[in-house]
Amino acid sequence: MNQTRITHLMKPENLLQQLTPIPTQKCTLGCPILDGLLNGGIPCNSITELVAESGCGKTQISLQLLLTAQLPVSLGGLSSTSLYLYSESPFPLRRLHQLSSSFPTLKNPLDNILTHPLHSAHHLFDVLSQLDSFLLSSPIKLIVIDSIAALFRFEFENNPRDLKQRSGLFFKISSKLKEQARRFGLAVVVINQVVDVMDDSDGLRIGNSACLYTSERKVSAALGLSWANCVNMRLFLSRNEEVAGDDCFATRTRRFIRVVFAPHLPDSYCEFVITGEKICGLER
């Protein structure tokens, strides 16, 4: 009997079935162009990071995801509730209400969004540790953390002892998020900020882009290489001011979203706009 079982498991067709990847569920961004850039949207079972300076649209995209997650699976949503953990008050309720007008099929969408403030990185880990039992009985499929950098900004000093403790907390938080993402099929979105790069040398390359530029400044994601190793996909949002038409005093803001690294995506980017009702990509 044992020989028969082993022979059956070693058949080529069985090996191929085991090697065939199971499609990952994704959450639409609410725009076919942005979804096309990400091959369907924000993936579940992993951590996606949005990196940008202030004013690029990272919170705007996150708010729109809180709404698109409620869409039925047939429309690219997760048919779920969302949890928004925020460290930078106040919660942008007015803007969320504006964006909800673009999703008229959703009934009382604000009722399906849970929010909770964060005070420190340790507080975030405590909140995540208490979530397991809640997620077992909750329809939550999207967790947004806005922002991770703000939680670490004042809690640790720039010395070897604190940096070691900070890295340890990075891995504890990311390990917990990845465990919950896989166990409960969650899409986890973490917002991060940028810091200016003052050194003109090549430095350490992370992902597809050797250098990141926004507002004519060379920048890198906050929290360094240790945190970069904690996320599965990094998206970089940038903005630039350009002269509009013949009037040298009139300017317009152009925004771009780029894939810095992801296991399933090539180096790619697209332009997007933020309107009063929606965030959407532009055709090239």
PDB file of C-alpha atoms in Angstrom:
ATOM      1  CA  MET A   1       0.000   0.000   0.000  1.00  0.00           C
ATOM      2  CA  ASN A   2       2.843   2.344   0.831  1.00  0.00           C
ATOM      3  CA  GLN A   3       4.519   1.688  -2.529  1.00  0.00           C
ATOM      4  CA  THR A   4       1.254   2.356  -4.385  1.00  0.00           C
ATOM      5  CA  ARG A   5       0.794   5.633  -2.541  1.00  0.00           C
ATOM      6  CA  ILE A   6       4.345   6.812  -3.252  1.00  0.00           C
ATOM      7  CA  THR A   7       4.070   5.871  -6.939  1.00  0.00           C
ATOM      8  CA  HIS A   8       0.806   7.784  -7.209  1.00  0.00           C
ATOM      9  CA  LEU A   9       2.320  10.923  -5.663  1.00  0.00           C
ATOM     10  CA  MET A  10       5.296  10.826  -7.987  1.00  0.00           C
ATOM     11  CA  LYS A  11       3.259  10.831 -11.208  1.00  0.00           C
ATOM     12  CA  PRO A  12       4.229  13.809 -13.438  1.00  0.00           C
ATOM     13  CA  GLU A  13       0.694  15.171 -13.554  1.00  0.00           C
ATOM     14  CA  ASN A  14       0.570  15.280  -9.750  1.00  0.00           C
ATOM     15  CA  LEU A  15       3.889  17.103  -9.585  1.00  0.00           C
ATOM     16  CA  LEU A  16       2.654  19.663 -12.107  1.00  0.00           C
ATOM     17  CA  GLN A  17      -0.508  20.228 -10.078  1.00  0.00           C
ATOM     18  CA  GLN A  18       1.581  20.944  -7.010  1.00  0.00           C
ATOM     19  CA  LEU A  19       3.762  23.396  -8.937  1.00  0.00           C
ATOM     20  CA  THR A  20       0.822  25.285 -10.449  1.00  0.00           C
ATOM     21  CA  PRO A  21       0.438  28.510  -8.427  1.00  0.00           C
ATOM     22  CA  ILE A  22      -2.931  29.283  -6.881  1.00  0.00           C
ATOM     23  CA  PRO A  23      -4.213  32.643  -8.182  1.00  0.00           C
ATOM     24  CA  THR A  24      -3.882  35.392  -5.587  1.00  0.00           C
ATOM     25  CA  GLN A  25      -6.998  37.422  -4.888  1.00  0.00           C
ATOM     26  CA  LYS A  26      -6.513  41.133  -5.506  1.00  0.00           C
ATOM     27  CA  CYS A  27      -8.312  44.317  -4.597  1.00  0.00           C
ATOM     28  CA  THR A  28      -9.034  46.762  -7.386  1.00  0.00           C
ATOM     29  CA  LEU A  29      -7.835  50.349  -7.052  1.00  0.00           C
ATOM     30  CA  GLY A  30     -11.027  51.490  -8.730  1.00  0.00           C
ATOM     31  CA  CYS A  31      -9.342  52.316 -12.043  1.00  0.00           C
ATOM     32  CA  PRO A  32      -8.557  49.895 -14.909  1.00  0.00           C
ATOM     33  CA  ILE A  33      -5.315  51.727 -15.750  1.00  0.00           C
ATOM     34  CA  LEU A  34      -3.978  51.494 -12.207  1.00  0.00           C
ATOM     35  CA  ASP A  35      -5.160  47.901 -11.976  1.00  0.00           C
ATOM     36  CA  GLY A  36      -3.350  47.159 -15.227  1.00  0.00           C
ATOM     37  CA  LEU A  37      -0.128  48.548 -13.804  1.00  0.00           C
ATOM     38  CA  LEU A  38      -0.412  46.174 -10.830  1.00  0.00           C
ATOM     39  CA  ASN A  39      -1.699  43.191 -12.807  1.00  0.00           C
ATOM     40  CA  GLY A  40      -5.115  43.323 -11.209  1.00  0.00           C
ATOM     41  CA  GLY A  41      -4.735  45.424  -8.068  1.00  0.00           C
ATOM     42  CA  ILE A  42      -3.370  45.146  -4.538  1.00  0.00           C
ATOM     43  CA  PRO A  43      -2.642  41.462  -3.771  1.00  0.00           C
ATOM     44  CA  CYS A  44      -3.935  39.663  -0.702  1.00  0.00           C
ATOM     45  CA  ASN A  45      -1.711  37.466   1.493  1.00  0.00           C
ATOM     46  CA  SER A  46       1.101  40.032   1.486  1.00  0.00           C
ATOM     47  CA  ILE A  47       2.235  43.551   2.436  1.00  0.00           C
ATOM     48  CA  THR A  48       2.123  46.374  -0.105  1.00  0.00           C
ATOM     49  CA  GLU A  49       3.914  49.615   0.744  1.00  0.00           C
ATOM     50  CA  LEU A  50       3.075  53.054  -0.648  1.00  0.00           C
ATOM     51  CA  VAL A  51       6.066  55.403  -0.401  1.00  0.00           C
ATOM     52  CA  ALA A  52       5.814  59.136  -1.093  1.00  0.00           C
ATOM     53  CA  GLU A  53       6.383  62.624   0.168  1.00  0.00           C
ATOM     54  CA  SER A  54       3.452  64.627   1.466  1.00  0.00           C
ATOM     55  CA  GLY A  55       0.922  65.654  -1.177  1.00  0.00           C
ATOM     56  CA  CYS A  56       1.577  62.843  -3.670  1.00  0.00           C
ATOM     57  CA  GLY A  57      -1.653  60.955  -3.011  1.00  0.00           C
ATOM     58  CA  LYS A  58      -0.686  57.960  -0.862  1.00  0.00           C
ATOM     59  CA  THR A  59      -3.467  58.584   1.666  1.00  0.00           C
ATOM     60  CA  GLN A  60      -5.915  59.354  -1.156  1.00  0.00           C
ATOM     61  CA  ILE A  61      -5.233  55.967  -2.790  1.00  0.00           C
ATOM     62  CA  SER A  62      -5.584  54.257   0.579  1.00  0.00           C
ATOM     63  CA  LEU A  63      -8.956  55.901   1.180  1.00  0.00           C
ATOM     64  CA  GLN A  64     -10.160  54.787  -2.235  1.00  0.00           C
ATOM     65  CA  LEU A  65      -9.059  51.226  -1.402  1.00  0.00           C
ATOM     66  CA  LEU A  66     -11.283  51.342   1.695  1.00  0.00           C
ATOM     67  CA  LEU A  67     -14.191  51.780  -0.712  1.00  0.00           C
ATOM     68  CA  THR A  68     -13.151  49.431  -3.515  1.00  0.00           C
ATOM     69  CA  ALA A  69     -12.611  46.628  -0.989  1.00  0.00           C
ATOM     70  CA  GLN A  70     -16.380  46.697  -0.408  1.00  0.00           C
ATOM     71  CA  LEU A  71     -17.144  46.004  -4.067  1.00  0.00           C
ATOM     72  CA  PRO A  72     -18.196  42.457  -4.968  1.00  0.00           C
ATOM     73  CA  VAL A  73     -15.500  40.055  -6.086  1.00  0.00           C
ATOM     74  CA  SER A  74     -17.024  40.096  -9.586  1.00  0.00           C
ATOM     75  CA  LEU A  75     -16.065  43.797  -9.820  1.00  0.00           C
ATOM     76  CA  GLY A  76     -12.555  43.310  -8.461  1.00  0.00           C
ATOM     77  CA  GLY A  77     -13.344  44.024  -4.827  1.00  0.00           C
ATOM     78  CA  LEU A  78     -13.061  41.845  -1.740  1.00  0.00           C
ATOM     79  CA  SER A  79     -16.704  42.167  -0.642  1.00  0.00           C
ATOM     80  CA  SER A  80     -15.375  43.056   2.767  1.00  0.00           C
ATOM     81  CA  THR A  81     -14.959  45.462   5.630  1.00  0.00           C
ATOM     82  CA  SER A  82     -11.689  47.387   6.069  1.00  0.00           C
ATOM     83  CA  LEU A  83      -9.592  48.461   9.039  1.00  0.00           C
ATOM     84  CA  TYR A  84      -7.735  51.786   8.915  1.00  0.00           C
ATOM     85  CA  LEU A  85      -5.020  52.250  11.553  1.00  0.00           C
ATOM     86  CA  TYR A  86      -3.799  55.837  11.561  1.00  0.00           C
ATOM     87  CA  SER A  87      -1.015  57.622  13.393  1.00  0.00           C
ATOM     88  CA  GLU A  88      -1.434  61.094  11.913  1.00  0.00           C
ATOM     89  CA  SER A  89      -4.647  62.718  13.128  1.00  0.00           C
ATOM     90  CA  PRO A  90      -7.237  63.626  12.252  1.00  0.00           C
ATOM     91  CA  PHE A  91      -8.757  60.813  10.209  1.00  0.00           C
ATOM     92  CA  PRO A  92      -9.724  62.292   6.781  1.00  0.00           C
ATOM     93  CA  LEU A  93     -13.427  61.522   7.067  1.00  0.00           C
ATOM     94  CA  ARG A  94     -14.545  64.409   4.856  1.00  0.00           C
ATOM     95  CA  ARG A  95     -12.318  63.301   1.979  1.00  0.00           C
ATOM     96  CA  LEU A  96     -13.486  59.701   2.354  1.00  0.00           C
ATOM     97  CA  HIS A  97     -17.075  60.883   2.100  1.00  0.00           C
ATOM     98  CA  GLN A  98     -16.218  62.781  -1.117  1.00  0.00           C
ATOM     99  CA  LEU A  99     -14.631  59.702  -2.687  1.00  0.00           C
ATOM    100  CA  SER A 100     -17.599  57.538  -1.746  1.00  0.00           C
ATOM    101  CA  SER A 101     -19.763  59.485  -4.215  1.00  0.00           C
ATOM    102  CA  SER A 102     -17.952  57.667  -7.048  1.00  0.00           C
ATOM    103  CA  PHE A 103     -19.274  54.339  -5.791  1.00  0.00           C
ATOM    104  CA  PRO A 104     -23.061  54.750  -5.836  1.00  0.00           C
ATOM    105  CA  THR A 105     -23.662  50.990  -5.718  1.00  0.00           C
ATOM    106  CA  LEU A 106     -22.229  50.833  -2.199  1.00  0.00           C
ATOM    107  CA  LYS A 107     -24.866  51.215   0.502  1.00  0.00           C
ATOM    108  CA  ASN A 108     -23.670  53.128   3.556  1.00  0.00           C
ATOM    109  CA  PRO A 109     -19.996  52.491   2.736  1.00  0.00           C
ATOM    110  CA  LEU A 110     -18.688  54.377   5.778  1.00  0.00           C
ATOM    111  CA  ASP A 111     -20.361  51.785   8.003  1.00  0.00           C
ATOM    112  CA  ASN A 112     -18.016  49.135   6.622  1.00  0.00           C
ATOM    113  CA  ILE A 113     -14.817  50.969   7.561  1.00  0.00           C
ATOM    114  CA  LEU A 114     -13.320  50.561  11.023  1.00  0.00           C
ATOM    115  CA  THR A 115     -10.737  53.039  12.293  1.00  0.00           C
ATOM    116  CA  HIS A 116      -8.321  53.019  15.209  1.00  0.00           C
ATOM    117  CA  PRO A 117      -5.624  55.547  16.202  1.00  0.00           C
ATOM    118  CA  LEU A 118      -2.024  54.517  16.835  1.00  0.00           C
ATOM    119  CA  HIS A 119       0.323  56.195  19.294  1.00  0.00           C
ATOM    120  CA  SER A 120       3.608  54.320  18.833  1.00  0.00           C
ATOM    121  CA  ALA A 121       5.225  51.369  17.101  1.00  0.00           C
ATOM    122  CA  HIS A 122       4.781  49.260  20.221  1.00  0.00           C
ATOM    123  CA  HIS A 123       1.120  50.240  20.298  1.00  0.00           C
ATOM    124  CA  LEU A 124       0.772  49.026  16.705  1.00  0.00           C
ATOM    125  CA  PHE A 125       2.234  45.635  17.620  1.00  0.00           C
ATOM    126  CA  ASP A 126      -0.129  45.377  20.600  1.00  0.00           C
ATOM    127  CA  VAL A 127      -3.124  46.186  18.391  1.00  0.00           C
ATOM    128  CA  LEU A 128      -2.073  43.585  15.803  1.00  0.00           C
ATOM    129  CA  SER A 129      -1.603  40.972  18.520  1.00  0.00           C
ATOM    130  CA  GLN A 130      -5.175  41.547  19.705  1.00  0.00           C
ATOM    131  CA  LEU A 131      -6.622  41.325  16.189  1.00  0.00           C
ATOM    132  CA  ASP A 132      -6.390  37.553  15.705  1.00  0.00           C
ATOM    133  CA  SER A 133      -9.545  36.637  17.580  1.00  0.00           C
ATOM    134  CA  PHE A 134     -11.406  39.558  16.006  1.00  0.00           C
ATOM    135  CA  LEU A 135     -10.392  38.570  12.462  1.00  0.00           C
ATOM    136  CA  LEU A 136     -11.735  35.046  12.987  1.00  0.00           C
ATOM    137  CA  SER A 137     -15.297  36.366  13.094  1.00  0.00           C
ATOM    138  CA  SER A 138     -14.916  39.607  11.120  1.00  0.00           C
ATOM    139  CA  PRO A 139     -15.352  40.208   7.363  1.00  0.00           C
ATOM    140  CA  ILE A 140     -12.188  42.390   7.313  1.00  0.00           C
ATOM    141  CA  LYS A 141     -10.031  41.734   4.241  1.00  0.00           C
ATOM    142  CA  LEU A 142      -8.084  45.004   4.010  1.00  0.00           C
ATOM    143  CA  ILE A 143      -5.844  46.611   6.628  1.00  0.00           C
ATOM    144  CA  VAL A 144      -4.275  50.027   6.018  1.00  0.00           C
ATOM    145  CA  ILE A 145      -1.566  51.509   8.267  1.00  0.00           C
ATOM    146  CA  ASP A 146      -1.049  55.252   7.800  1.00  0.00           C
ATOM    147  CA  SER A 147       1.803  55.770   8.413  1.00  0.00           C
ATOM    148  CA  ILE A 148       4.520  53.408   9.593  1.00  0.00           C
ATOM    149  CA  ALA A 149       7.290  56.017   9.506  1.00  0.00           C
ATOM    150  CA  ALA A 150       5.417  58.372  11.825  1.00  0.00           C
ATOM    151  CA  LEU A 151       5.295  55.667  14.497  1.00  0.00           C
ATOM    152  CA  PHE A 152       9.078  55.309  14.557  1.00  0.00           C
ATOM    153  CA  ARG A 153       9.957  58.971  14.081  1.00  0.00           C
ATOM    154  CA  PHE A 154      10.295  59.968  17.716  1.00  0.00           C
ATOM    155  CA  GLU A 155      10.484  56.642  19.491  1.00  0.00           C
ATOM    156  CA  PHE A 156      14.083  55.702  18.667  1.00  0.00           C
ATOM    157  CA  GLU A 157      17.374  57.590  18.676  1.00  0.00           C
ATOM    158  CA  ASN A 158      20.063  57.287  16.010  1.00  0.00           C
ATOM    159  CA  ASN A 159      22.468  55.120  18.011  1.00  0.00           C
ATOM    160  CA  PRO A 160      23.456  51.434  17.664  1.00  0.00           C
ATOM    161  CA  ARG A 161      21.357  50.241  20.600  1.00  0.00           C
ATOM    162  CA  ASP A 162      18.150  51.952  19.478  1.00  0.00           C
ATOM    163  CA  LEU A 163      18.699  51.021  15.825  1.00  0.00           C
ATOM    164  CA  LYS A 164      19.000  47.371  16.808  1.00  0.00           C
ATOM    165  CA  GLN A 165      15.797  47.581  18.852  1.00  0.00           C
ATOM    166  CA  ARG A 166      14.072  49.364  15.971  1.00  0.00           C
ATOM    167  CA  SER A 167      15.067  46.650  13.475  1.00  0.00           C
ATOM    168  CA  GLY A 168      13.807  43.993  15.863  1.00  0.00           C
ATOM    169  CA  LEU A 169      10.457  45.748  16.108  1.00  0.00           C
ATOM    170  CA  PHE A 170      10.334  46.047  12.288  1.00  0.00           C
ATOM    171  CA  PHE A 171      10.538  42.273  11.982  1.00  0.00           C
ATOM    172  CA  LYS A 172       8.032  41.633  14.783  1.00  0.00           C
ATOM    173  CA  ILE A 173       5.447  43.920  13.191  1.00  0.00           C
ATOM    174  CA  SER A 174       6.005  42.695   9.626  1.00  0.00           C
ATOM    175  CA  SER A 175       6.021  39.029  10.695  1.00  0.00           C
ATOM    176  CA  LYS A 176       2.704  39.520  12.464  1.00  0.00           C
ATOM    177  CA  LEU A 177       1.213  41.310   9.460  1.00  0.00           C
ATOM    178  CA  LYS A 178       2.406  38.616   7.033  1.00  0.00           C
ATOM    179  CA  GLU A 179       1.076  35.865   9.281  1.00  0.00           C
ATOM    180  CA  GLN A 180      -2.337  37.520   9.459  1.00  0.00           C
ATOM    181  CA  ALA A 181      -2.326  38.292   5.738  1.00  0.00           C
ATOM    182  CA  ARG A 182      -1.722  34.633   4.871  1.00  0.00           C
ATOM    183  CA  ARG A 183      -3.979  33.185   7.549  1.00  0.00           C
ATOM    184  CA  PHE A 184      -6.979  35.423   6.877  1.00  0.00           C
ATOM    185  CA  GLY A 185      -6.376  36.292   3.193  1.00  0.00           C
ATOM    186  CA  LEU A 186      -5.818  39.971   3.928  1.00  0.00           C
ATOM    187  CA  ALA A 187      -4.530  42.727   1.683  1.00  0.00           C
ATOM    188  CA  VAL A 188      -2.207  44.806   3.885  1.00  0.00           C
ATOM    189  CA  VAL A 189      -1.259  48.326   2.767  1.00  0.00           C
ATOM    190  CA  VAL A 190       1.395  50.246   4.684  1.00  0.00           C
ATOM    191  CA  ILE A 191       2.099  53.919   4.015  1.00  0.00           C
ATOM    192  CA  ASN A 192       5.670  55.142   4.331  1.00  0.00           C
ATOM    193  CA  GLN A 193       7.352  58.507   3.917  1.00  0.00           C
ATOM    194  CA  VAL A 194      10.591  59.591   2.244  1.00  0.00           C
ATOM    195  CA  VAL A 195      13.833  61.191   3.347  1.00  0.00           C
ATOM    196  CA  ASP A 196      16.158  63.328   1.266  1.00  0.00           C
ATOM    197  CA  VAL A 197      19.331  61.716  -0.055  1.00  0.00           C
ATOM    198  CA  MET A 198      22.196  64.139   0.425  1.00  0.00           C
ATOM    199  CA  ASP A 199      25.044  61.893  -0.798  1.00  0.00           C
ATOM    200  CA  ASP A 200      25.712  62.059  -4.538  1.00  0.00           C
ATOM    201  CA  SER A 201      27.213  58.582  -4.629  1.00  0.00           C
ATOM    202  CA  ASP A 202      25.282  55.672  -6.099  1.00  0.00           C
ATOM    203  CA  GLY A 203      24.534  54.229  -2.677  1.00  0.00           C
ATOM    204  CA  LEU A 204      22.562  51.038  -2.159  1.00  0.00           C
ATOM    205  CA  ARG A 205      20.103  50.113  -4.869  1.00  0.00           C
ATOM    206  CA  ILE A 206      16.766  48.735  -3.666  1.00  0.00           C
ATOM    207  CA  GLY A 207      14.469  47.311  -6.337  1.00  0.00           C
ATOM    208  CA  ASN A 208      14.163  48.438  -9.945  1.00  0.00           C
ATOM    209  CA  SER A 209      15.021  52.104  -9.532  1.00  0.00           C
ATOM    210  CA  ALA A 210      18.566  53.137  -8.674  1.00  0.00           C
ATOM    211  CA  CYS A 211      17.306  56.598  -7.680  1.00  0.00           C
ATOM    212  CA  LEU A 212      13.925  57.988  -6.676  1.00  0.00           C
ATOM    213  CA  TYR A 213      13.032  61.586  -7.476  1.00  0.00           C
ATOM    214  CA  THR A 214      10.096  63.726  -6.434  1.00  0.00           C
ATOM    215  CA  SER A 215       9.667  67.506  -6.554  1.00  0.00           C
ATOM    216  CA  GLU A 216      13.131  67.633  -8.196  1.00  0.00           C
ATOM    217  CA  ARG A 217      14.680  66.051  -5.083  1.00  0.00           C
ATOM    218  CA  LYS A 218      16.531  62.777  -4.755  1.00  0.00           C
ATOM    219  CA  VAL A 219      14.863  60.735  -2.024  1.00  0.00           C
ATOM    220  CA  SER A 220      14.686  57.267  -0.532  1.00  0.00           C
ATOM    221  CA  ALA A 221      12.055  55.471   1.496  1.00  0.00           C
ATOM    222  CA  ALA A 222      12.158  56.146   5.218  1.00  0.00           C
ATOM    223  CA  LEU A 223      13.233  53.460   7.695  1.00  0.00           C
ATOM    224  CA  GLY A 224      16.049  52.108   5.504  1.00  0.00           C
ATOM    225  CA  LEU A 225      17.001  48.666   4.231  1.00  0.00           C
ATOM    226  CA  SER A 226      15.803  46.774   7.306  1.00  0.00           C
ATOM    227  CA  TRP A 227      12.216  47.859   6.703  1.00  0.00           C
ATOM    228  CA  ALA A 228      12.510  47.377   2.917  1.00  0.00           C
ATOM    229  CA  ASN A 229      13.128  43.685   3.596  1.00  0.00           C
ATOM    230  CA  CYS A 230       9.865  43.513   5.552  1.00  0.00           C
ATOM    231  CA  VAL A 231       7.468  44.342   2.696  1.00  0.00           C
ATOM    232  CA  ASN A 232       6.549  42.289  -0.370  1.00  0.00           C
ATOM    233  CA  MET A 233       5.841  45.109  -2.806  1.00  0.00           C
ATOM    234  CA  ARG A 234       6.923  48.754  -2.830  1.00  0.00           C
ATOM    235  CA  LEU A 235       5.146  51.416  -4.880  1.00  0.00           C
ATOM    236  CA  PHE A 236       6.664  54.884  -5.141  1.00  0.00           C
ATOM    237  CA  LEU A 237       4.483  57.938  -5.739  1.00  0.00           C
ATOM    238  CA  SER A 238       6.064  61.146  -6.987  1.00  0.00           C
ATOM    239  CA  ARG A 239       5.012  64.621  -8.038  1.00  0.00           C
ATOM    240  CA  ASN A 240       6.511  67.336 -10.198  1.00  0.00           C
ATOM    241  CA  GLU A 241       5.482  70.878 -10.996  1.00  0.00           C
ATOM    242  CA  GLU A 242       5.522  71.849 -14.679  1.00  0.00           C
ATOM    243  CA  VAL A 243       4.787  75.042 -16.565  1.00  0.00           C
ATOM    244  CA  ALA A 244       1.271  74.921 -17.966  1.00  0.00           C
ATOM    245  CA  GLY A 245       0.976  76.255 -21.511  1.00  0.00           C
ATOM    246  CA  ASP A 246       2.534  79.577 -22.527  1.00  0.00           C
ATOM    247  CA  ASP A 247       2.087  81.222 -19.145  1.00  0.00           C
ATOM    248  CA  CYS A 248       5.394  80.768 -17.325  1.00  0.00           C
ATOM    249  CA  PHE A 249       3.705  81.668 -14.045  1.00  0.00           C
ATOM    250  CA  ALA A 250       1.023  78.964 -14.336  1.00  0.00           C
ATOM    251  CA  THR A 251       2.003  75.495 -13.217  1.00  0.00           C
ATOM    252  CA  ARG A 252       0.373  72.109 -13.030  1.00  0.00           C
ATOM    253  CA  THR A 253       1.145  69.128 -10.816  1.00  0.00           C
ATOM    254  CA  ARG A 254       1.870  65.772 -12.435  1.00  0.00           C
ATOM    255  CA  ARG A 255       1.801  62.633 -10.300  1.00  0.00           C
ATOM    256  CA  PHE A 256       3.286  59.227 -11.069  1.00  0.00           C
ATOM    257  CA  ILE A 257       3.181  55.793  -9.467  1.00  0.00           C
ATOM    258  CA  ARG A 258       6.097  53.383 -10.037  1.00  0.00           C
ATOM    259  CA  VAL A 259       6.727  49.767  -9.116  1.00  0.00           C
ATOM    260  CA  VAL A 260      10.018  49.785  -7.184  1.00  0.00           C
ATOM    261  CA  PHE A 261       9.958  46.088  -6.408  1.00  0.00           C
ATOM    262  CA  ALA A 262       7.430  43.260  -6.466  1.00  0.00           C
ATOM    263  CA  PRO A 263       7.845  39.512  -6.989  1.00  0.00           C
ATOM    264  CA  HIS A 264       5.261  39.436  -9.783  1.00  0.00           C
ATOM    265  CA  LEU A 265       5.704  42.795 -11.548  1.00  0.00           C
ATOM    266  CA  PRO A 266       8.314  44.387 -13.853  1.00  0.00           C
ATOM    267  CA  ASP A 267       9.682  47.902 -13.568  1.00  0.00           C
ATOM    268  CA  SER A 268       6.762  50.034 -14.758  1.00  0.00           C
ATOM    269  CA  TYR A 269       4.944  53.263 -14.011  1.00  0.00           C
ATOM    270  CA  CYS A 270       1.977  55.382 -15.000  1.00  0.00           C
ATOM    271  CA  GLU A 271       0.688  58.887 -14.427  1.00  0.00           C
ATOM    272  CA  PHE A 272      -2.401  59.436 -12.314  1.00  0.00           C
ATOM    273  CA  VAL A 273      -4.630  62.330 -11.308  1.00  0.00           C
ATOM    274  CA  ILE A 274      -6.564  63.208  -8.176  1.00  0.00           C
ATOM    275  CA  THR A 275      -9.967  64.752  -8.802  1.00  0.00           C
ATOM    276  CA  GLY A 276     -12.663  65.792  -6.388  1.00  0.00           C
ATOM    277  CA  GLU A 277     -14.376  62.435  -6.728  1.00  0.00           C
ATOM    278  CA  LYS A 278     -11.711  59.876  -7.605  1.00  0.00           C
ATOM    279  CA  ILE A 279      -8.094  58.833  -8.177  1.00  0.00           C
ATOM    280  CA  CYS A 280      -7.491  57.438 -11.642  1.00  0.00           C
ATOM    281  CA  GLY A 281      -4.615  56.634 -13.989  1.00  0.00           C
ATOM    282  CA  LEU A 282      -3.884  58.256 -17.335  1.00  0.00           C
ATOM    283  CA  GLU A 283      -3.185  56.478 -20.586  1.00  0.00           C
ATOM    284  CA  ARG A 284       0.336  56.986 -21.890  1.00  0.00           C
TER     285      ARG A 284
END
